[in-house]
Amino acid sequence: MDKELIIRSGSEHVDFALLKDGKLIELQKDEDGNNFSVGDVFIAKIRKAVPGLNAAFVNVGYEKDAFLHYHDLGPKLPSLLKFTKSVSTGKLKDFTLKNFPFEKDIDKDGKISDVLKSNQSLLVQIVKEPISTKGPRISSELSIAGRYIVLVPFSSRISISQKIEDKEEKDRLKRLVKSITPPGFGIIVRTVAQGKKVAELDKDLQNLLGRWTAMCKKLNKAHHPSKVLGEMNKASSILRDIFNDTFTAIHVDDEALFIQIKDYVQEIAPKKESIVKLYQSNVPIFEKFGIERQIKTSFGKTVSMAKGAYLIIEHTEALHVIDVNSGNRSNKANNQEDTALEVNLIAATEMARQLRLRDMGGIIVVDFIDMTNAENRQKLFNHLRDEMKDDRAKHKILPPSKFGLIQITRQRVRPEMNIKTKEENPDEIMNSSEVEAPIGIVQKINHDLEQLIKKDYKKLTLNTHPFIAAFLTKGFPSTRSKWFLEHKKWVKILPRDAYTYLEYHFFDKDGNQIK
């Protein structure tokens, strides 16, 4: 399995595309104007407590107040409030928490009005970015993420990632971390810490303590509300969270960003430094690696899959609905049940990719093709779970219902990735309507051609709109030339002025239209 990270730098944003064996599985954008990213820490002001919701609305500087629920306060809230006040007023200069006296924990089932007051200053962290009409969701239980560990101030707990299953390794890591953890701090050990030595863990810890100290130094002069600790830049935070030994290449098209990423990789994985490469070519980087094509064909309402099957993805305010269709594929399976299982397994793989790619969150309902065999339903459920194992967002999958529906909840911490795939219709004089991008039409033509060649047609002629005909025949090598090399069959292409932009038809050697 090859994993590649392709990074495209623009004037106002940076795009990150994660490829797995050449297929796009994750797409993220880092925009200059995004001041409310997950992980950012703000010194904020309590606007008002709402006893009915047992929550408070907090001014973090966003146009809509942030939402802070009682359960997101953390048990050490009184200690955090006391520390914030002491540091902000300049009374406390020691930020290590070694000699800081902790206050009594708040009641687990208490009331928000008993612990927070209007106009009070509080350190909070973004846990969910502003989405649609809602402001950010925040927590006052702070944590600072590193490569191997997460530092949790005002805690004494040491916990190990549940994904580390080896009991001996868990005990070893707990013992090592306990020996280096400073008083007043807790530690969460991340999955990538497996097999690491104490020196590597301590280096990560010292880096996080340095970030904590730098944040505390800002509090004395900080305006309330304002950001006092920013999450790492997107490139470093993505590498911190997903980088592992399976990565084979990181391509960057900007020299300054290339140097920055190379330095970071050298720091976290010195042996992998050579995989960071500066891309220098006149062909845009996303086009060179086939990402632009995949973006055009992967977003939108209809998503094509192997063997003629396709997904229909609908979005509503409350949930996402995905419908699985077998399409007009030729049935080589023995019976309907086998066909349904085959299409459902293909759909489950594509759906897991789509959830990551679009960063879809909330409730997702998937209508798979009905299967009567309980063993096949279990096979589908297990396959979907395996496909979603690499998904970093927290999620839960329920087994198929009697109606063939599978329900999924997936954590949503940032707005869904939404890319416009339709373009202005060139057939319309006033450009008042939109049509599918040319690359989507070409993909459909490709698929239909493959099906016809399997049926052994001796001679094929394609009639299509002049724009599409030109796209297929111009350039070297042209799309038609590639068809010839792949299928050993020459396709005659005739432009038809009377055709609409989306219209095309294949004809046989006798000039009869092939349905």
XYZ file of C-alpha atoms in Angstrom:
515
model
C 0.000 0.000 0.000
C 1.470 3.324 -1.135
C 0.468 6.571 0.527
C 1.345 9.932 -1.015
C 0.623 13.449 0.196
C 0.332 16.045 -2.574
C 0.470 19.683 -1.431
C -0.595 22.542 -3.713
C 0.178 26.076 -2.574
C -1.945 29.018 -3.723
C -1.841 32.713 -2.857
C -4.615 32.483 -0.219
C -4.792 28.800 0.669
C -2.934 25.472 0.616
C -4.626 22.248 -0.588
C -3.656 18.831 0.768
C -4.568 15.650 -1.118
C -3.912 12.232 0.418
C -3.592 9.399 -2.106
C -3.756 5.687 -1.288
C -2.460 3.576 -4.192
C -3.120 6.560 -6.471
C -6.729 7.018 -5.336
C -7.799 10.242 -3.602
C -9.035 9.464 -0.069
C -8.717 12.787 1.752
C -8.803 16.429 0.692
C -8.201 19.357 3.028
C -7.831 23.102 2.577
C -5.862 25.497 4.764
C -7.174 29.031 4.291
C -5.420 32.140 5.601
C -8.655 33.574 6.986
C -9.569 30.576 9.156
C -9.014 31.798 12.725
C -11.125 29.129 14.419
C -9.457 25.774 13.780
C -9.892 22.698 15.951
C -7.231 22.823 18.694
C -6.882 26.624 18.879
C -6.930 28.042 22.440
C -8.595 31.398 23.211
C -8.790 33.640 26.239
C -12.538 34.275 26.108
C -15.294 36.110 27.974
C -18.434 34.444 29.315
C -21.380 36.224 27.715
C -24.170 34.552 29.685
C -25.039 31.261 31.349
C -28.280 29.570 30.237
C -29.543 27.327 33.077
C -32.186 25.706 30.820
C -29.431 24.301 28.541
C -26.934 23.920 31.414
C -24.505 25.710 29.128
C -22.967 29.122 28.527
C -22.547 31.289 25.448
C -18.983 32.550 25.222
C -17.467 35.412 23.223
C -14.370 34.106 21.412
C -14.331 36.896 18.816
C -16.477 35.061 16.244
C -19.671 36.667 14.857
C -21.715 34.009 16.701
C -21.023 33.166 20.349
C -19.378 29.824 21.038
C -21.297 27.129 22.913
C -19.863 25.686 26.135
C -21.813 22.879 27.826
C -21.383 22.008 31.520
C -19.998 18.567 30.603
C -17.245 20.257 28.544
C -15.982 22.336 31.482
C -13.781 19.590 32.908
C -13.581 18.746 36.632
C -10.603 21.101 37.221
C -12.472 24.259 36.139
C -11.943 26.126 39.471
C -8.177 25.511 39.225
C -8.141 26.717 35.607
C -10.113 29.886 36.510
C -7.777 30.668 39.415
C -4.658 30.039 37.281
C -5.986 32.171 34.372
C -6.772 35.086 36.702
C -3.399 34.904 38.466
C -1.411 34.754 35.204
C -3.509 37.458 33.441
C -2.990 39.917 36.303
C 0.756 39.165 36.466
C 0.648 37.726 40.010
C 1.794 34.254 38.880
C 5.073 33.950 36.951
C 5.655 30.204 37.362
C 3.722 28.335 34.659
C 4.921 24.818 35.521
C 1.984 24.028 37.920
C 4.556 22.360 40.227
C 3.737 24.611 43.191
C 0.260 25.658 42.090
C -2.396 24.664 44.680
C -5.340 22.946 42.953
C -8.914 23.805 43.877
C -11.667 21.287 44.612
C -13.193 19.624 41.511
C -16.641 20.717 40.353
C -19.647 18.441 40.853
C -20.132 16.063 37.890
C -23.882 16.823 37.733
C -23.760 20.457 38.831
C -25.282 23.607 37.321
C -23.512 26.017 34.997
C -24.765 29.076 36.931
C -22.980 27.835 40.091
C -19.521 27.810 38.484
C -19.502 30.515 35.784
C -20.535 34.174 35.853
C -21.080 36.727 33.070
C -17.953 38.708 31.981
C -15.655 36.121 33.560
C -12.431 35.371 31.605
C -11.739 31.739 30.766
C -9.276 29.716 28.663
C -11.186 27.623 26.124
C -10.272 25.355 23.206
C -12.091 24.922 19.859
C -13.410 21.364 19.540
C -15.775 22.013 16.604
C -15.348 24.705 13.973
C -18.217 27.074 13.057
C -20.617 25.139 10.794
C -23.542 26.649 8.870
C -25.404 29.032 11.217
C -23.745 27.752 14.408
C -20.797 29.274 16.228
C -17.822 27.153 17.351
C -18.188 24.452 20.013
C -15.618 24.812 22.781
C -14.245 23.061 25.854
C -12.349 24.361 28.881
C -10.642 20.983 29.309
C -7.455 21.955 27.473
C -5.094 19.592 25.646
C -2.027 20.218 23.454
C -1.350 17.507 20.864
C 2.147 16.386 19.926
C 3.478 13.628 17.679
C 3.527 10.856 20.306
C 1.650 12.311 23.271
C -1.070 14.788 24.184
C -0.382 17.103 27.146
C -3.362 17.767 29.461
C -2.834 20.622 31.996
C -4.545 20.437 35.425
C -4.684 16.638 35.382
C -2.767 13.745 36.882
C -4.120 10.982 34.646
C -1.953 8.943 32.270
C -3.887 7.047 29.593
C -2.817 4.949 26.617
C -4.471 4.822 23.176
C -7.021 1.997 22.967
C -5.642 1.087 19.538
C -2.481 -0.226 21.262
C -3.664 -3.728 22.160
C -0.444 -5.337 23.456
C -0.665 -5.296 27.283
C 3.130 -5.429 27.754
C 3.594 -2.438 25.419
C 0.854 -0.523 27.262
C 2.556 -1.182 30.617
C 5.973 -0.191 29.197
C 4.648 3.105 27.803
C 2.770 3.897 31.022
C 5.940 3.290 33.054
C 8.085 5.472 30.765
C 5.599 8.321 30.593
C 5.067 8.268 34.381
C 8.813 8.772 34.880
C 8.925 11.977 32.766
C 5.517 13.591 33.445
C 5.802 16.875 35.423
C 3.423 17.517 38.378
C 0.104 19.154 37.498
C -0.050 17.628 34.002
C -1.669 14.527 32.572
C -0.600 12.629 29.441
C -2.476 10.756 26.709
C -0.165 8.420 24.783
C -0.989 8.276 21.050
C -0.967 5.132 18.874
C 2.205 6.179 16.978
C 4.178 6.052 20.274
C 4.192 2.257 20.015
C 7.792 0.982 20.239
C 9.285 4.461 20.862
C 12.067 5.107 23.384
C 11.819 7.398 26.397
C 14.130 9.987 24.772
C 11.723 10.441 21.834
C 8.722 10.765 24.167
C 10.576 13.249 26.396
C 11.584 15.390 23.396
C 7.914 15.565 22.367
C 6.912 16.419 25.950
C 9.460 19.254 26.234
C 8.190 20.708 22.956
C 4.597 20.689 24.292
C 5.650 22.240 27.623
C 7.403 24.970 25.624
C 4.143 25.698 23.752
C 2.231 25.808 27.069
C 4.752 28.281 28.541
C 4.631 30.478 25.409
C 0.820 30.562 25.670
C 0.898 31.515 29.358
C 3.328 34.382 28.651
C 0.785 35.883 26.248
C -2.030 35.988 28.822
C -0.732 39.033 30.722
C -1.070 41.353 27.710
C -3.723 39.487 25.700
C -6.926 41.222 24.665
C -10.079 39.390 25.856
C -11.216 37.624 23.639
C -8.221 36.618 21.481
C -6.313 33.542 20.315
C -3.395 32.705 22.618
C -2.340 29.335 21.176
C -2.783 28.399 17.514
C -2.858 24.836 16.271
C 0.244 23.993 14.196
C 0.117 24.963 10.529
C -2.022 22.558 8.525
C 0.891 20.805 6.814
C 2.579 19.931 10.111
C -0.668 19.001 11.895
C -1.705 16.644 9.058
C 1.716 14.983 9.093
C 1.666 14.803 12.895
C -1.669 12.942 12.828
C -1.403 10.660 9.781
C 2.289 10.217 8.935
C 3.610 6.658 9.252
C 5.985 4.167 7.580
C 3.527 3.487 4.728
C 4.120 6.961 3.258
C 6.179 6.705 0.061
C 6.236 10.351 -1.085
C 5.303 13.920 -0.157
C 5.232 16.273 -3.158
C 5.157 20.053 -2.601
C 5.007 22.744 -5.302
C 6.205 25.660 -3.125
C 9.860 25.987 -2.065
C 9.262 27.709 1.296
C 6.640 25.113 2.256
C 8.932 22.319 0.991
C 11.747 23.445 3.358
C 9.297 23.710 6.278
C 7.847 20.213 5.671
C 11.275 18.667 5.096
C 12.454 20.089 8.445
C 9.369 18.731 10.218
C 9.714 15.236 8.689
C 13.407 15.275 9.563
C 12.396 15.977 13.154
C 9.668 13.298 13.482
C 11.093 10.609 11.144
C 14.706 11.294 10.062
C 14.886 8.151 7.887
C 11.945 9.370 5.792
C 13.335 12.832 5.017
C 14.205 11.817 1.427
C 10.538 11.179 0.493
C 9.793 14.948 0.645
C 10.198 16.234 -2.908
C 9.916 19.687 -4.460
C 7.650 19.537 -7.520
C 8.952 21.673 -10.397
C 7.021 21.416 -13.653
C 4.814 23.541 -15.890
C 1.993 21.005 -15.470
C -0.056 21.913 -12.331
C 0.697 19.476 -9.501
C -2.930 18.323 -9.006
C -3.266 17.636 -12.722
C 0.012 15.689 -12.864
C -1.120 13.287 -10.130
C -4.668 12.916 -11.498
C -6.223 14.675 -8.499
C -8.115 17.303 -10.501
C -9.811 14.547 -12.512
C -10.715 12.627 -9.337
C -12.138 15.756 -7.678
C -14.388 16.407 -10.692
C -15.703 12.838 -10.688
C -15.854 12.181 -6.922
C -17.924 15.144 -5.761
C -21.486 15.845 -6.805
C -24.763 13.985 -6.388
C -23.855 10.878 -8.445
C -20.639 8.930 -7.848
C -19.649 6.220 -10.359
C -18.045 2.997 -9.128
C -16.572 -0.157 -10.669
C -18.691 -2.455 -12.862
C -21.323 0.156 -13.648
C -22.608 0.581 -10.089
C -23.053 4.063 -8.641
C -24.001 5.982 -5.492
C -26.543 8.779 -5.139
C -25.601 11.122 -2.264
C -28.281 13.504 -0.943
C -27.786 16.095 1.798
C -30.499 17.410 4.118
C -30.311 19.659 7.181
C -30.766 16.682 9.538
C -28.818 13.870 7.838
C -27.077 12.503 4.742
C -28.702 9.777 2.652
C -26.711 7.471 0.357
C -28.461 5.171 -2.114
C -26.627 2.213 -3.693
C -27.525 1.332 -7.308
C -26.280 -1.630 -9.355
C -26.613 0.299 -12.649
C -26.784 -1.460 -16.001
C -23.901 -3.819 -15.293
C -23.861 -7.226 -16.935
C -24.702 -9.905 -14.401
C -22.075 -12.634 -14.315
C -23.024 -13.785 -10.825
C -25.047 -16.956 -10.306
C -28.035 -15.244 -8.731
C -29.486 -11.973 -7.532
C -28.133 -12.422 -3.978
C -24.530 -12.765 -5.228
C -24.961 -9.698 -7.439
C -26.329 -7.692 -4.499
C -23.417 -8.735 -2.256
C -20.811 -7.893 -4.909
C -22.272 -4.421 -5.568
C -22.747 -3.732 -1.834
C -19.099 -4.565 -1.048
C -17.896 -2.235 -3.835
C -20.291 0.447 -2.535
C -19.087 0.065 1.074
C -15.461 0.665 -0.014
C -16.407 3.744 -2.046
C -18.702 5.059 0.687
C -15.962 4.878 3.341
C -13.762 6.879 0.945
C -16.520 9.421 0.285
C -17.094 10.060 4.018
C -13.416 10.954 4.476
C -13.131 12.830 1.207
C -16.139 15.090 1.803
C -15.669 15.048 5.604
C -19.352 14.206 5.986
C -20.537 14.197 9.599
C -23.641 13.754 11.717
C -26.110 11.000 10.823
C -25.571 9.074 7.579
C -28.168 6.549 6.365
C -27.093 4.138 3.617
C -29.643 2.193 1.571
C -27.763 -0.879 0.343
C -29.293 -3.364 -2.092
C -31.491 -5.804 -0.141
C -29.954 -9.177 0.772
C -31.976 -12.027 2.249
C -28.989 -14.013 3.521
C -28.022 -13.021 7.111
C -24.438 -14.226 6.531
C -24.089 -11.827 3.577
C -25.447 -8.936 5.660
C -22.818 -9.707 8.307
C -20.118 -9.861 5.596
C -21.137 -6.389 4.419
C -21.141 -5.008 7.970
C -17.651 -6.421 8.706
C -16.291 -5.138 5.376
C -17.614 -1.624 6.036
C -16.045 -1.603 9.514
C -12.685 -2.682 8.059
C -12.849 0.006 5.352
C -13.532 2.715 7.964
C -10.739 1.638 10.326
C -8.367 4.299 8.953
C -10.950 7.081 9.404
C -9.592 9.458 12.073
C -13.050 10.925 12.849
C -14.901 9.152 15.655
C -17.701 7.060 14.192
C -20.189 4.337 15.047
C -21.782 1.868 12.603
C -25.008 0.018 13.352
C -25.659 -3.444 11.778
C -27.994 -3.586 8.734
C -31.705 -3.270 9.532
C -34.416 -5.537 8.082
C -34.816 -3.008 5.270
C -31.136 -3.163 4.278
C -30.345 0.231 5.845
C -27.080 0.886 7.672
C -26.910 3.882 10.005
C -23.629 5.640 10.753
C -22.812 8.524 13.059
C -19.578 10.330 12.273
C -17.972 13.145 14.229
C -18.234 16.509 12.535
C -15.641 19.056 13.721
C -15.375 21.272 10.622
C -17.619 22.265 7.711
C -18.145 19.580 5.080
C -15.881 19.744 2.016
C -18.155 20.904 -0.777
C -16.739 21.303 -4.274
C -18.709 22.610 -7.233
C -18.462 20.061 -10.051
C -20.946 21.559 -12.543
C -20.135 24.216 -15.118
C -22.028 26.738 -17.219
C -23.880 25.147 -20.123
C -22.247 26.335 -23.388
C -25.489 25.477 -25.263
C -27.336 28.184 -23.291
C -27.055 31.699 -24.758
C -27.487 33.413 -21.361
C -25.594 30.696 -19.413
C -28.600 30.299 -17.146
C -28.176 26.560 -16.598
C -25.373 24.238 -15.544
C -24.183 20.871 -16.787
C -21.782 18.183 -15.689
C -18.071 18.943 -16.207
C -16.631 17.516 -19.472
C -14.454 15.084 -17.530
C -17.631 13.509 -16.045
C -19.121 12.973 -19.522
C -15.845 11.484 -20.744
C -15.809 9.072 -17.808
C -19.318 7.865 -18.768
C -18.254 7.453 -22.420
C -15.196 5.477 -21.236
C -17.388 3.164 -19.196
C -19.891 2.603 -22.024
C -17.050 1.886 -24.470
C -15.605 -0.783 -22.145
C -19.011 -2.473 -21.950
C -19.402 -2.458 -25.774
C -15.900 -3.845 -26.366
C -16.709 -6.719 -23.984
C -19.707 -7.473 -26.234
C -17.253 -7.749 -29.175
C -18.589 -5.091 -31.560
C -16.369 -5.154 -34.681
C -16.632 -1.474 -35.582
C -17.765 1.449 -33.404
C -18.652 5.047 -34.233
C -19.252 7.672 -31.546
C -21.468 10.677 -32.309
C -21.159 13.502 -29.776
C -21.225 17.278 -29.239
C -18.376 19.111 -31.096
C -16.772 20.229 -27.783
C -16.566 16.644 -26.514
C -15.439 15.349 -29.924
C -12.553 17.861 -29.895
C -11.630 16.896 -26.321
C -11.416 13.213 -27.333
C -9.435 13.676 -30.560
C -7.052 16.613 -30.021
C -3.611 16.522 -28.398
C -0.923 13.846 -28.288
C -1.626 11.259 -27.166
C -5.357 11.935 -27.523
C -7.996 10.096 -25.497
C -8.948 8.162 -28.661
C -5.303 7.093 -29.153
C -5.228 5.823 -25.564
C -8.409 3.825 -26.271
C -6.674 2.242 -29.283
C -3.575 1.303 -27.248
C -5.702 -0.160 -24.461
C -8.450 -1.949 -26.434
C -6.761 -2.468 -29.859
C -9.845 -0.965 -31.504
C -10.115 2.338 -33.407
C -13.240 4.358 -32.590
C -14.510 6.740 -35.274
C -15.681 10.035 -33.680
C -18.169 12.280 -35.470
C -19.068 15.748 -34.103
C -22.803 16.513 -34.302
C -23.876 20.178 -34.190
C -27.481 19.237 -33.357
C -26.510 17.338 -30.189
C -26.850 18.913 -26.760
C -23.746 19.144 -24.598
C -24.500 15.938 -22.650
C -25.713 13.891 -25.624
C -23.729 11.073 -27.220
C -24.560 7.800 -29.016
C -22.590 4.778 -30.215
C -23.327 3.193 -33.612
C -22.363 -0.247 -34.990
C -20.787 -1.099 -38.390
C -24.225 -0.954 -40.098
C -24.953 2.530 -38.719
C -27.517 1.286 -36.187
C -27.611 3.075 -32.844
C -26.529 0.860 -29.958
C -28.911 1.204 -27.020
